[in-house]
Tab-separated table of C-alpha atoms and ligand atoms in Angstrom:
chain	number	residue	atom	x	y	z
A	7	UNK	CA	-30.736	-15.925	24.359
A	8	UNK	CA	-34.010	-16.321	22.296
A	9	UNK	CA	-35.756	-13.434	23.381
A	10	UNK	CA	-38.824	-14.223	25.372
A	11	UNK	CA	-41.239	-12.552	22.918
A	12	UNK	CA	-40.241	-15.136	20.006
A	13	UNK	CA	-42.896	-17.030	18.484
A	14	UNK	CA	-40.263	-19.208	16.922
A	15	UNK	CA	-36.797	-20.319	17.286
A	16	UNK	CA	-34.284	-21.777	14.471
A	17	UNK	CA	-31.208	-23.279	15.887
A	18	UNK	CA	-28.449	-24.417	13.110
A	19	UNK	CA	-25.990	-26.386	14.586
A	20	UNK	CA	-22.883	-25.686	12.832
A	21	UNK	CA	-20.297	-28.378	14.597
A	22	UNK	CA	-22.731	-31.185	12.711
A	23	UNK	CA	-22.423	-29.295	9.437
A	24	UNK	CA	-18.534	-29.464	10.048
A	25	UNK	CA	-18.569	-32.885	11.327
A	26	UNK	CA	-20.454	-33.434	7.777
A	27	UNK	CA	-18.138	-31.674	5.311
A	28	UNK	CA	-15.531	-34.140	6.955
A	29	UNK	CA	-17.322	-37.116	6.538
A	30	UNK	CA	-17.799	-36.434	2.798
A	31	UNK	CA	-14.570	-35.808	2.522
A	32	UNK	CA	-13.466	-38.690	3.854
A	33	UNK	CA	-15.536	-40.042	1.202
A	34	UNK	CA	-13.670	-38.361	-1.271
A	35	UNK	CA	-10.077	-39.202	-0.014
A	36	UNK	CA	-10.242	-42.351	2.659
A	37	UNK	CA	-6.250	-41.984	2.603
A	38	UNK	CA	-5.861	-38.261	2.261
A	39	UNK	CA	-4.349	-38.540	-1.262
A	40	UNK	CA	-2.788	-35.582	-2.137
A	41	UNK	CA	-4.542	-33.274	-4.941
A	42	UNK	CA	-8.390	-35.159	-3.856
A	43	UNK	CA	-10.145	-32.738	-1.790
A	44	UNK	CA	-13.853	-31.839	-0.878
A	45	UNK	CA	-15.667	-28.132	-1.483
A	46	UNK	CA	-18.405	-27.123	0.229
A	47	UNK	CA	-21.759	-25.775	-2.185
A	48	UNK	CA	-22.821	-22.562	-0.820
A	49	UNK	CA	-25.549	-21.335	-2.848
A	50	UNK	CA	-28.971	-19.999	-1.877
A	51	UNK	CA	-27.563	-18.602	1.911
A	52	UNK	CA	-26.248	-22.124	2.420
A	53	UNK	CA	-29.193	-23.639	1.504
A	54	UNK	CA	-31.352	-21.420	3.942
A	55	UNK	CA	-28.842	-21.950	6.571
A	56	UNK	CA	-26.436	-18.797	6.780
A	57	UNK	CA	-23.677	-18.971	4.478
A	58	UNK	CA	-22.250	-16.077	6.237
A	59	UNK	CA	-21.839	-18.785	9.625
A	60	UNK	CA	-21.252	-21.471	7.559
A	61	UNK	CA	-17.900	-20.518	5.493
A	62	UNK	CA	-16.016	-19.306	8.494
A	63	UNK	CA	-16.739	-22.701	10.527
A	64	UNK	CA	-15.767	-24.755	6.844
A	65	UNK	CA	-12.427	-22.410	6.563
A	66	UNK	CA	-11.586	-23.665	10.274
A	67	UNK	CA	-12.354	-27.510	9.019
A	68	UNK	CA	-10.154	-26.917	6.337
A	69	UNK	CA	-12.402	-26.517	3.225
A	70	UNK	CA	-10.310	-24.489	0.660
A	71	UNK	CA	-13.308	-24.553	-2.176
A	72	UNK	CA	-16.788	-22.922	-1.741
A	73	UNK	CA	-19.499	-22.692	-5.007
A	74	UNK	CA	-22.403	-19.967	-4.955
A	75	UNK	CA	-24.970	-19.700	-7.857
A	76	UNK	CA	-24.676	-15.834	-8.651
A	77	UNK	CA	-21.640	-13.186	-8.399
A	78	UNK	CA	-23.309	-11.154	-5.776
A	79	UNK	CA	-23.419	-14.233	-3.357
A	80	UNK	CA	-20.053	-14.259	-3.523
A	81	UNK	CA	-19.259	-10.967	-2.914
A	82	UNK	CA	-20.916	-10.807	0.394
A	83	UNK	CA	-19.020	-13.494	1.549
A	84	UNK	CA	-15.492	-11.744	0.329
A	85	UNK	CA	-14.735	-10.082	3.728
A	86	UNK	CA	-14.641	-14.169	5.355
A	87	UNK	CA	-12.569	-15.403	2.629
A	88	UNK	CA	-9.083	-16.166	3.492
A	89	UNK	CA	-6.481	-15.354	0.920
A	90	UNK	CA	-6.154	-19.273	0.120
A	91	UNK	CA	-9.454	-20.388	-0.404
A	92	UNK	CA	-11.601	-20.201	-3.658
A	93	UNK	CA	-14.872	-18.849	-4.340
A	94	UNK	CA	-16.712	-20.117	-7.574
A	95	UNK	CA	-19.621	-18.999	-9.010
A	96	UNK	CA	-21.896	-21.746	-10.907
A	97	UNK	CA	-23.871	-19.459	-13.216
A	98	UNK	CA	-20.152	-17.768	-14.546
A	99	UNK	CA	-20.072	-14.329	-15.413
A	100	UNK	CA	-22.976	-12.565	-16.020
A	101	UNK	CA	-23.038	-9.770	-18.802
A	102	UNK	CA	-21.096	-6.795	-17.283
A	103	UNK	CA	-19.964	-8.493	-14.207
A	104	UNK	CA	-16.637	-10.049	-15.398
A	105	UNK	CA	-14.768	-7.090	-14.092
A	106	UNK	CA	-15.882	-6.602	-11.140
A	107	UNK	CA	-14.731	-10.768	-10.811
A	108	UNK	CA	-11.758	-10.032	-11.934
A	109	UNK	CA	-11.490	-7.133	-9.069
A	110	UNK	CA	-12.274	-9.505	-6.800
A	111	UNK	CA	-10.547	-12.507	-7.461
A	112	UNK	CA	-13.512	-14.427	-7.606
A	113	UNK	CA	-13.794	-17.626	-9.991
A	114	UNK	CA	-16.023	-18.011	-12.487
A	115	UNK	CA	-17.613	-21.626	-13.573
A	116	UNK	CA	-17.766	-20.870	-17.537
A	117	UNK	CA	-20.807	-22.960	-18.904
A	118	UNK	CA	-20.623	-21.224	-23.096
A	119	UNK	CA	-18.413	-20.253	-26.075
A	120	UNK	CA	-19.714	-17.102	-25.053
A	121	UNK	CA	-19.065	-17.328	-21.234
A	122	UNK	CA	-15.104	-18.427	-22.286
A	123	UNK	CA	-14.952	-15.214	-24.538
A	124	UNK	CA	-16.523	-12.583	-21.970
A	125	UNK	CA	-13.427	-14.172	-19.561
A	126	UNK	CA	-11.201	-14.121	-22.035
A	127	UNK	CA	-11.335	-10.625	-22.581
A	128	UNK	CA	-11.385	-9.722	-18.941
A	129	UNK	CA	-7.989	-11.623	-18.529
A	130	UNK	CA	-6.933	-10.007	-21.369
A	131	UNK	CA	-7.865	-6.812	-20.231
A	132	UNK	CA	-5.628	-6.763	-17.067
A	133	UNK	CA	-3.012	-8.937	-18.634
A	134	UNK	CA	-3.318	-11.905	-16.596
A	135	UNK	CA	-4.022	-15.665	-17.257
A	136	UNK	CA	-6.939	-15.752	-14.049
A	137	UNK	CA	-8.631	-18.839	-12.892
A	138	UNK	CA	-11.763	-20.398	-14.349
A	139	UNK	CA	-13.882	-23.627	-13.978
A	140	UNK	CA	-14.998	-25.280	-17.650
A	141	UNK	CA	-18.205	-27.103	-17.297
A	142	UNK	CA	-19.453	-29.483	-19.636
A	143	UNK	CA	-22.903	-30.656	-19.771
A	144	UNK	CA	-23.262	-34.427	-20.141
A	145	UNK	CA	-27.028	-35.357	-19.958
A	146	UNK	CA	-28.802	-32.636	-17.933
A	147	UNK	CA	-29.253	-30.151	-20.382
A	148	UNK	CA	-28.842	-26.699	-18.166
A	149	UNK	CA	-25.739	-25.239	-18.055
A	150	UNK	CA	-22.350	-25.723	-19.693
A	151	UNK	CA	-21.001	-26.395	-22.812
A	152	UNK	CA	-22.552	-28.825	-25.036
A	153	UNK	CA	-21.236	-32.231	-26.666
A	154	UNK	CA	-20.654	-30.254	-30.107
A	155	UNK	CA	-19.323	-27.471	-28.115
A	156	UNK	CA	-16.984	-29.731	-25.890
A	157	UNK	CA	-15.730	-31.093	-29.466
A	158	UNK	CA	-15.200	-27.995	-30.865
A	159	UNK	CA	-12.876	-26.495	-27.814
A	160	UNK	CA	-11.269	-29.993	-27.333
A	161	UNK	CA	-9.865	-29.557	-31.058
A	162	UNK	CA	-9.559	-25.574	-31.094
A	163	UNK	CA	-7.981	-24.783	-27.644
A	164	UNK	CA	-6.989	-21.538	-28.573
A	165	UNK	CA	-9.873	-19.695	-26.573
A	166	UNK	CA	-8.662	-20.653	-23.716
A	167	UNK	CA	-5.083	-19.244	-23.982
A	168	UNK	CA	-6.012	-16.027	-22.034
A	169	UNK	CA	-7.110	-17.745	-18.890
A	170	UNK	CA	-6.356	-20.039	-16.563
A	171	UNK	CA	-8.696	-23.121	-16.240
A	172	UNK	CA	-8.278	-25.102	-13.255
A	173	UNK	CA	-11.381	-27.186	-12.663
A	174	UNK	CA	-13.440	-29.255	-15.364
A	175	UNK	CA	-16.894	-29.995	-14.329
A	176	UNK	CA	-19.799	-31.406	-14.956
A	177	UNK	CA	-23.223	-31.945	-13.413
A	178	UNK	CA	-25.463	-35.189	-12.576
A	179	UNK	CA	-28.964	-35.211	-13.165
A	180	UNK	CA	-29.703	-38.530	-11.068
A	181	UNK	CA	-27.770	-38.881	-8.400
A	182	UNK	CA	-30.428	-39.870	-6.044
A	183	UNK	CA	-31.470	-42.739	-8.040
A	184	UNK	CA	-28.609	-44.772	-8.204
A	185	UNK	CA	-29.769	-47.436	-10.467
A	186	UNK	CA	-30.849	-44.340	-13.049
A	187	UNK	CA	-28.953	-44.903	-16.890
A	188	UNK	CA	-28.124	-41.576	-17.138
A	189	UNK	CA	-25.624	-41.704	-13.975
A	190	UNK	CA	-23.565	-44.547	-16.281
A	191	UNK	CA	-23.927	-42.727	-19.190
A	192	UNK	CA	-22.688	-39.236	-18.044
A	193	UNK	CA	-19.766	-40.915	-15.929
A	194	UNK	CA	-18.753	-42.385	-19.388
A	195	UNK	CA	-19.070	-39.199	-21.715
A	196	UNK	CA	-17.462	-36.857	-18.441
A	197	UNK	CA	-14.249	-39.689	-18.327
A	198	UNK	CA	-14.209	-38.835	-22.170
A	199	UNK	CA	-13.840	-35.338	-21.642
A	200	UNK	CA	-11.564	-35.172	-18.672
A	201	UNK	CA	-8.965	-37.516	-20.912
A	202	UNK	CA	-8.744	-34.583	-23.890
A	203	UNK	CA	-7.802	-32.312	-20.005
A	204	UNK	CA	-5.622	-35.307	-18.398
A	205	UNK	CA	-4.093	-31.819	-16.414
A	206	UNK	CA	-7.107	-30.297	-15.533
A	207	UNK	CA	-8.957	-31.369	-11.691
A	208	UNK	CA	-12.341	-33.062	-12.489
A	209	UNK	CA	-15.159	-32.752	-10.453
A	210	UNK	CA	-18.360	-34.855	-10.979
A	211	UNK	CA	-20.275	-35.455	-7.964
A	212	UNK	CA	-22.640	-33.266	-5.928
A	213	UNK	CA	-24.240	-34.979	-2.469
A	214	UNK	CA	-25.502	-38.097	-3.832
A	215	UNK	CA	-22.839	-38.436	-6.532
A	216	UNK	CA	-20.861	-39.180	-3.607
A	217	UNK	CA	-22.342	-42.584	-2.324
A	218	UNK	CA	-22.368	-43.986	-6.334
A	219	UNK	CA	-19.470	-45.503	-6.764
A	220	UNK	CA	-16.573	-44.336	-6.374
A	221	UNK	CA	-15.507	-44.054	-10.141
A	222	UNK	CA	-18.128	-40.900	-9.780
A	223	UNK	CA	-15.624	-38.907	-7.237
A	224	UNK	CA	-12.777	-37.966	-9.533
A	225	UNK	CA	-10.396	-35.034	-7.273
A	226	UNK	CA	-13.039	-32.511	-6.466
A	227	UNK	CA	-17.076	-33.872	-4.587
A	228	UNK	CA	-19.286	-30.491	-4.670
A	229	UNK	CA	-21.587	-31.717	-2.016
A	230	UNK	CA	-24.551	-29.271	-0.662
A	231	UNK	CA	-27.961	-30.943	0.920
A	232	UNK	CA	-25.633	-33.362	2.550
A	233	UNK	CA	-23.970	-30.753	4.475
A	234	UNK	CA	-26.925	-29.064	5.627
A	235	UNK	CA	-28.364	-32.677	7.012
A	236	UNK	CA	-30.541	-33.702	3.826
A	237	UNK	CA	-30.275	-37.833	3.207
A	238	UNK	CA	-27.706	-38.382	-0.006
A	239	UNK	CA	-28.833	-41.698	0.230
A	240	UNK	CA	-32.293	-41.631	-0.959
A	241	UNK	CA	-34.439	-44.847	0.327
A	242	UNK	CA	-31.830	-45.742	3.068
A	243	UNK	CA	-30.947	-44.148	7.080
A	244	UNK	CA	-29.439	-40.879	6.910
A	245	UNK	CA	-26.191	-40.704	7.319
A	246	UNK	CA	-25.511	-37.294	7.910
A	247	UNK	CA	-25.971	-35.102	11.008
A	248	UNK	CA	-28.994	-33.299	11.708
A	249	UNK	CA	-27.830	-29.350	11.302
A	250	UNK	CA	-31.616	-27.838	11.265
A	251	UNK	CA	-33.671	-27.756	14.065
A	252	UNK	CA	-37.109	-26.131	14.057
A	253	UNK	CA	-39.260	-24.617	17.188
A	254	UNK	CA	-42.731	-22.727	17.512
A	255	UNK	CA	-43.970	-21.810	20.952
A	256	UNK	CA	-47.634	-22.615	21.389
A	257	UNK	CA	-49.448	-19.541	22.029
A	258	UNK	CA	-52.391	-21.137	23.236
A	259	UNK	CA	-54.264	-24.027	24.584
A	260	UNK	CA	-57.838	-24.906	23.543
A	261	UNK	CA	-59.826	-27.502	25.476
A	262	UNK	CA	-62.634	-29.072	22.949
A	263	UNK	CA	-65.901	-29.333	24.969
A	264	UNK	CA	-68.337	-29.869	21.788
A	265	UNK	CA	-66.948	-30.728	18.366
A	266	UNK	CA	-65.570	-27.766	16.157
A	267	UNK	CA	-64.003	-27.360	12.818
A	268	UNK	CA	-60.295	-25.878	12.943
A	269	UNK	CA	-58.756	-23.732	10.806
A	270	UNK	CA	-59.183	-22.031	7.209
A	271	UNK	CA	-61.342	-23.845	5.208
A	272	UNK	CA	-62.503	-25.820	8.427
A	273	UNK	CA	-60.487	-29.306	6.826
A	274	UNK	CA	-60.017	-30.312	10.445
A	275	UNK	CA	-63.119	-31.210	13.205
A	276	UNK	CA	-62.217	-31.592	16.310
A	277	UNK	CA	-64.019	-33.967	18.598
A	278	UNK	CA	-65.317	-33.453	22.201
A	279	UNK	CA	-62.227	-33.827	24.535
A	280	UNK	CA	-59.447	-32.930	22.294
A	281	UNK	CA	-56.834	-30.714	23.102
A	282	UNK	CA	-55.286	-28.419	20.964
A	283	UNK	CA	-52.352	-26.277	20.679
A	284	UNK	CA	-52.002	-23.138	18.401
A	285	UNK	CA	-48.199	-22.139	17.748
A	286	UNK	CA	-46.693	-18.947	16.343
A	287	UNK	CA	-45.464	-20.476	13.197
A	288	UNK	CA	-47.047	-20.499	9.253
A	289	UNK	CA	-46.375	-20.218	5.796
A	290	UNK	CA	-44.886	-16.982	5.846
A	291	UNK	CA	-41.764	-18.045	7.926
A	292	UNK	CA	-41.048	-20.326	5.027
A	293	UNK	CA	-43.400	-23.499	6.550
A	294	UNK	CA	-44.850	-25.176	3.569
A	295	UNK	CA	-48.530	-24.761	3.427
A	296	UNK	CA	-49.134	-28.516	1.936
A	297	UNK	CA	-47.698	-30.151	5.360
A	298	UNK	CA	-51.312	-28.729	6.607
A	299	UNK	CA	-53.452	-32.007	8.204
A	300	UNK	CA	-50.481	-34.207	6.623
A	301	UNK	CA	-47.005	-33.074	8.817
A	302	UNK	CA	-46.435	-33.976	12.752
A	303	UNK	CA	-44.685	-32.032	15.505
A	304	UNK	CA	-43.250	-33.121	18.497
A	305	UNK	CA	-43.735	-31.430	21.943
A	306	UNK	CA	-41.437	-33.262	24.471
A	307	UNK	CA	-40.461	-36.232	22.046
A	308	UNK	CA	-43.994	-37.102	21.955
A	309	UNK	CA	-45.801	-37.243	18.371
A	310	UNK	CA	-48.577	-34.480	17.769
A	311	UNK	CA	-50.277	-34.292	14.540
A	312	UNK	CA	-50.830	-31.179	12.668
A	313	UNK	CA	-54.223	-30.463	12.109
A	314	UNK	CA	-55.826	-28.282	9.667
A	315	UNK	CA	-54.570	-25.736	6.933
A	316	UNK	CA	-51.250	-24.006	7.895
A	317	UNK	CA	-52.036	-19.933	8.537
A	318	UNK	CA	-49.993	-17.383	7.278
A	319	UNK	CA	-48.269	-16.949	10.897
A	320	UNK	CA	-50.515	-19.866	12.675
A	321	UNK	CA	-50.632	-23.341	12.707
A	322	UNK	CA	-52.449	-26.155	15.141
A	323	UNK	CA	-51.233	-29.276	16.684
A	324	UNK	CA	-53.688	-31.787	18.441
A	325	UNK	CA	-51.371	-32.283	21.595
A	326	UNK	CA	-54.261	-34.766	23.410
A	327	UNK	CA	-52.093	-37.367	23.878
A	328	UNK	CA	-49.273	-35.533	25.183
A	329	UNK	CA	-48.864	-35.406	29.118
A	330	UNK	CA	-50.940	-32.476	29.790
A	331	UNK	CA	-48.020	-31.218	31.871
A	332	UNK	CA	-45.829	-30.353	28.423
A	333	UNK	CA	-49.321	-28.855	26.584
A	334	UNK	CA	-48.916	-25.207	27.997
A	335	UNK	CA	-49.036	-21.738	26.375
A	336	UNK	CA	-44.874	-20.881	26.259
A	337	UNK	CA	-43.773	-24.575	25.569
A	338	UNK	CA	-42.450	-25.398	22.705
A	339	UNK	CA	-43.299	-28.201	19.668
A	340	UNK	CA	-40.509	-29.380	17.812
A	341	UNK	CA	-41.003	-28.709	14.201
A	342	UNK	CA	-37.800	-29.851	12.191
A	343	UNK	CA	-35.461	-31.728	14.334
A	344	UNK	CA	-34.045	-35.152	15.761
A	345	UNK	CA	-36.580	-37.822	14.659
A	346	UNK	CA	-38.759	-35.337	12.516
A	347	UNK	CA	-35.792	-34.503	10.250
A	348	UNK	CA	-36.083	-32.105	7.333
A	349	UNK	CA	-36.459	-34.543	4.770
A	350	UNK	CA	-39.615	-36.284	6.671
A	351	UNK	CA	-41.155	-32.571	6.901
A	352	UNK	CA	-40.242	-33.120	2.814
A	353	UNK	CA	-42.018	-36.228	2.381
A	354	UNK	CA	-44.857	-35.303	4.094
A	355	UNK	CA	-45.624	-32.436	1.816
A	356	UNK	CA	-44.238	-33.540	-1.365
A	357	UNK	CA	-41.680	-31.401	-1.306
A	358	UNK	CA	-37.834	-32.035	-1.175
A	359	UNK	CA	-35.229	-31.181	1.509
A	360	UNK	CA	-34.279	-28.570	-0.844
A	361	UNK	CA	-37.051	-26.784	-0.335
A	362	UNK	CA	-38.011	-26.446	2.947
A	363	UNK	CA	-33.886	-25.499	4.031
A	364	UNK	CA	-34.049	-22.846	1.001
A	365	UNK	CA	-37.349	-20.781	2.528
A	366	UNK	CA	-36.439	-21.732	6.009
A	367	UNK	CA	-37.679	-18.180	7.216
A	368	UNK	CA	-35.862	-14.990	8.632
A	369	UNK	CA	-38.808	-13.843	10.916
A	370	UNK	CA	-38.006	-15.723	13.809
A	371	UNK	CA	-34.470	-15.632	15.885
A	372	UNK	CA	-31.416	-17.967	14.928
A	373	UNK	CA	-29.091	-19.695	17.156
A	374	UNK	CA	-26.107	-20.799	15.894
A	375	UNK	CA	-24.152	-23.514	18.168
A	376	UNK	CA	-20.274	-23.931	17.062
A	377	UNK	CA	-17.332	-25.407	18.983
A	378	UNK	CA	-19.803	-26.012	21.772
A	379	UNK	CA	-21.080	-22.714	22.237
A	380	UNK	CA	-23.839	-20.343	21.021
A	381	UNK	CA	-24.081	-17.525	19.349
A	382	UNK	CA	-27.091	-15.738	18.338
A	383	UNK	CA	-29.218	-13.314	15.913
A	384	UNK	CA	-32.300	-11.823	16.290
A	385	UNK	CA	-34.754	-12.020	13.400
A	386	UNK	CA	-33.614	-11.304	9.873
A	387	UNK	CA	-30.430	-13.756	10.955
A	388	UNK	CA	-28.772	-13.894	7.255
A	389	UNK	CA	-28.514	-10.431	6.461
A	390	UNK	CA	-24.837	-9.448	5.765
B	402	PLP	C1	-26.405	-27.316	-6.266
B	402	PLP	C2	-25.266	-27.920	-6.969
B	402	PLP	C3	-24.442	-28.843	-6.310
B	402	PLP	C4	-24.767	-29.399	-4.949
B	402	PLP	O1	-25.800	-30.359	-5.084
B	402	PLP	P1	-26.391	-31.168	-3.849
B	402	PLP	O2	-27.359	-32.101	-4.471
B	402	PLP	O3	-27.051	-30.170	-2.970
B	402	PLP	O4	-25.267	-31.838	-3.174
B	402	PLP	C5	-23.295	-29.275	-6.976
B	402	PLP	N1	-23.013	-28.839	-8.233
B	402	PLP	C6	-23.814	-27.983	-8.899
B	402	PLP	C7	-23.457	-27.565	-10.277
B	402	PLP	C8	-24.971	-27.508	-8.305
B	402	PLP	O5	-25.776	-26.672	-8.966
């Protein structure tokens, strides 16, 4: 399946990203209550993932909401959209594009007076009262409407008689540190809001939001590291299922007879009697450059430090106290995986799990496994 040539191999295990959308949604509704339900956050190619294999394997879980960031991610997703399910896009509609939303019935998230005018005129356009998402900002100061603004709609409704809203939203900034002020603070001011909408859904909590309590949840969680594997639960065991795992072949085998420096910038020496393995992996296939002397791999469960700087297409393990038998030009070291999750590759690098799922690369083949089976793509995976 991977062909043989393949320096690397991605393998995204879909049935663990389904088997996570359910357990946040069980999060969200422990007794199924009707009108609580759980999307799935889509943006960024599924977080680096393949949103393309993610939303049909959601749609067959039975998620019935999906968020992007930008129109045009939704529209390459329109052909795997079932007529029931709902598309929204975070950003709203960008200048010129509400037609083409309107076209095709995608949703927009409307985060300004001037966002809820631009839709207004669209609906009014084709005569129809269409669907939007109002979201309010309520302490992280990025998108959405402000507190004045919020005010000012709350007592003047009537921009909103051309559409349809039929989300209200708003947007932590904290999540992840659960004892953080500003979590209280925008729960209180988003209750506030979603009272002056008491028939609007309300939806509050991305990932982490989700494991605050559950005053947080309100009808709609928006959760997307969480379903890609990432830890919601910053400082405590993951809970969720590892969906990302990462493999580079080693390419070659050096044997240290007299002590050498290794690598770019020679940060590494290697002492007599070392071992090393070079694999066909680097910074260019989205492997973050800082994990260089600082990140581990593991070649047959065993731990093998990464040492020196990480190549463009390169990087080099010290494998010496592997079993010699695993340490052979065609194996493969585990880069990303069980026990070496994607948030460890994070910490070792000061980076987040956001970051290293977003630039996972397109160079090397993917293997998607769903229902039990595989299913794969040759480099350049995510392309529509
Ligand atoms: C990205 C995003 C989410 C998902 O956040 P995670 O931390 O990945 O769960 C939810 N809502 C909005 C508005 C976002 O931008």
């Amino acid at each position: 399946m991977i062909p043989e040539r393949a320096t690397a191999a991605l393998t995204i295990d879909l049935d663990a990203l389904v088997g996570n959308w359910r357990k946040l949604r069980a999060r969200m509704a422990p007794e199924r209550a009707s009108g609580i339900d759980c999307a799935a956050v889509l943006k960024a190619d599924a977080y680096g993932t393949g949103a393309r294999q993610a939303l049909p394997a959601l749609v067959e879980a039975g998620c019935r909401t999906f968020f992007v960031a930008q129109v045009d991610e939704a529209l390459t997703l329109l052909d795997l959209l079932p007529e029931s399910v709902r598309i929204f896009v975070l950003s709203g509609p960008p200048p010129g594009g509400a037609a083409e939303m309107v076209a095709h019935g995608v949703i927009p998230v409307l985060n300004s007076p001037d966002q809820i005018a631009t839709w207004g005129e669209a609906c009014s356009k084709v005569g129809r009262r269409l669907p939007c998402a109002l979201h309010v900002d309520t302490g992280m100061t990025r998108l959405g409407l402000s507190w004045r603004e919020t005010q000012t709609l709350i007592h003047d409704r009537s921009p909103l008689a051309a559409m349809e809203p039929v989300l209200l939203m708003s947007h932590l900034a904290c999540a992840d540190e659960p004892n953080h002020p500003l979590n209280a603070q925008q729960l209180a001011t988003f209750q506030q809001v979603s009272r002056a909408f008491p028939q609007l859904p309300a939806s509050l909590a991305n990932s982490s939001g989700l494991f605050l309590d559950p005053a947080f949840r309100f009808e709609l969680g928006r959760p997307g590291i969480a379903l890609y594997g990432g830890n919601p639960t910053a400082g405590a065991p993951n809970p969720m299922g590892q969906v990302v795992r990462l493999q580079g072949k080693i390419l070659q085998i050096r044997q240290i007879d007299t002590p050498c420096p290794v690598g770019y910038g020679a940060t590494h020496h290697a002492g007599a009697g070392r071992r090393l393995a070079t694999v066909g992996v680097g910074y260019a296939d989205g492997y973050p450059r800082a994990a260089g002397n600082r990140s581990m791999g593991r070649l047959g469960g065993w731990p093998v430090p990464l040492v020196g700087r990480v190549s463009m297409d390169l990087i080099t393990f010290d494998v010496t106290d592997a079993p010699e038998r695993l340490a052979h030009p065609g194996g493969w070291i585990e880069l990303i995986g069980p026990g070496h999750g994607v948030d460890d590759l994070a910490d070792e690098c000061d980076a987040v799990g956001y970051e290293i799922l977003t630039r996972l690369g397109s160079r090397y083949p993917r293997t998607y496994l769903f229902n039990g089976g595989t299913q794969s793509s040759a480099g350049q995976g995510n392309a529509p």
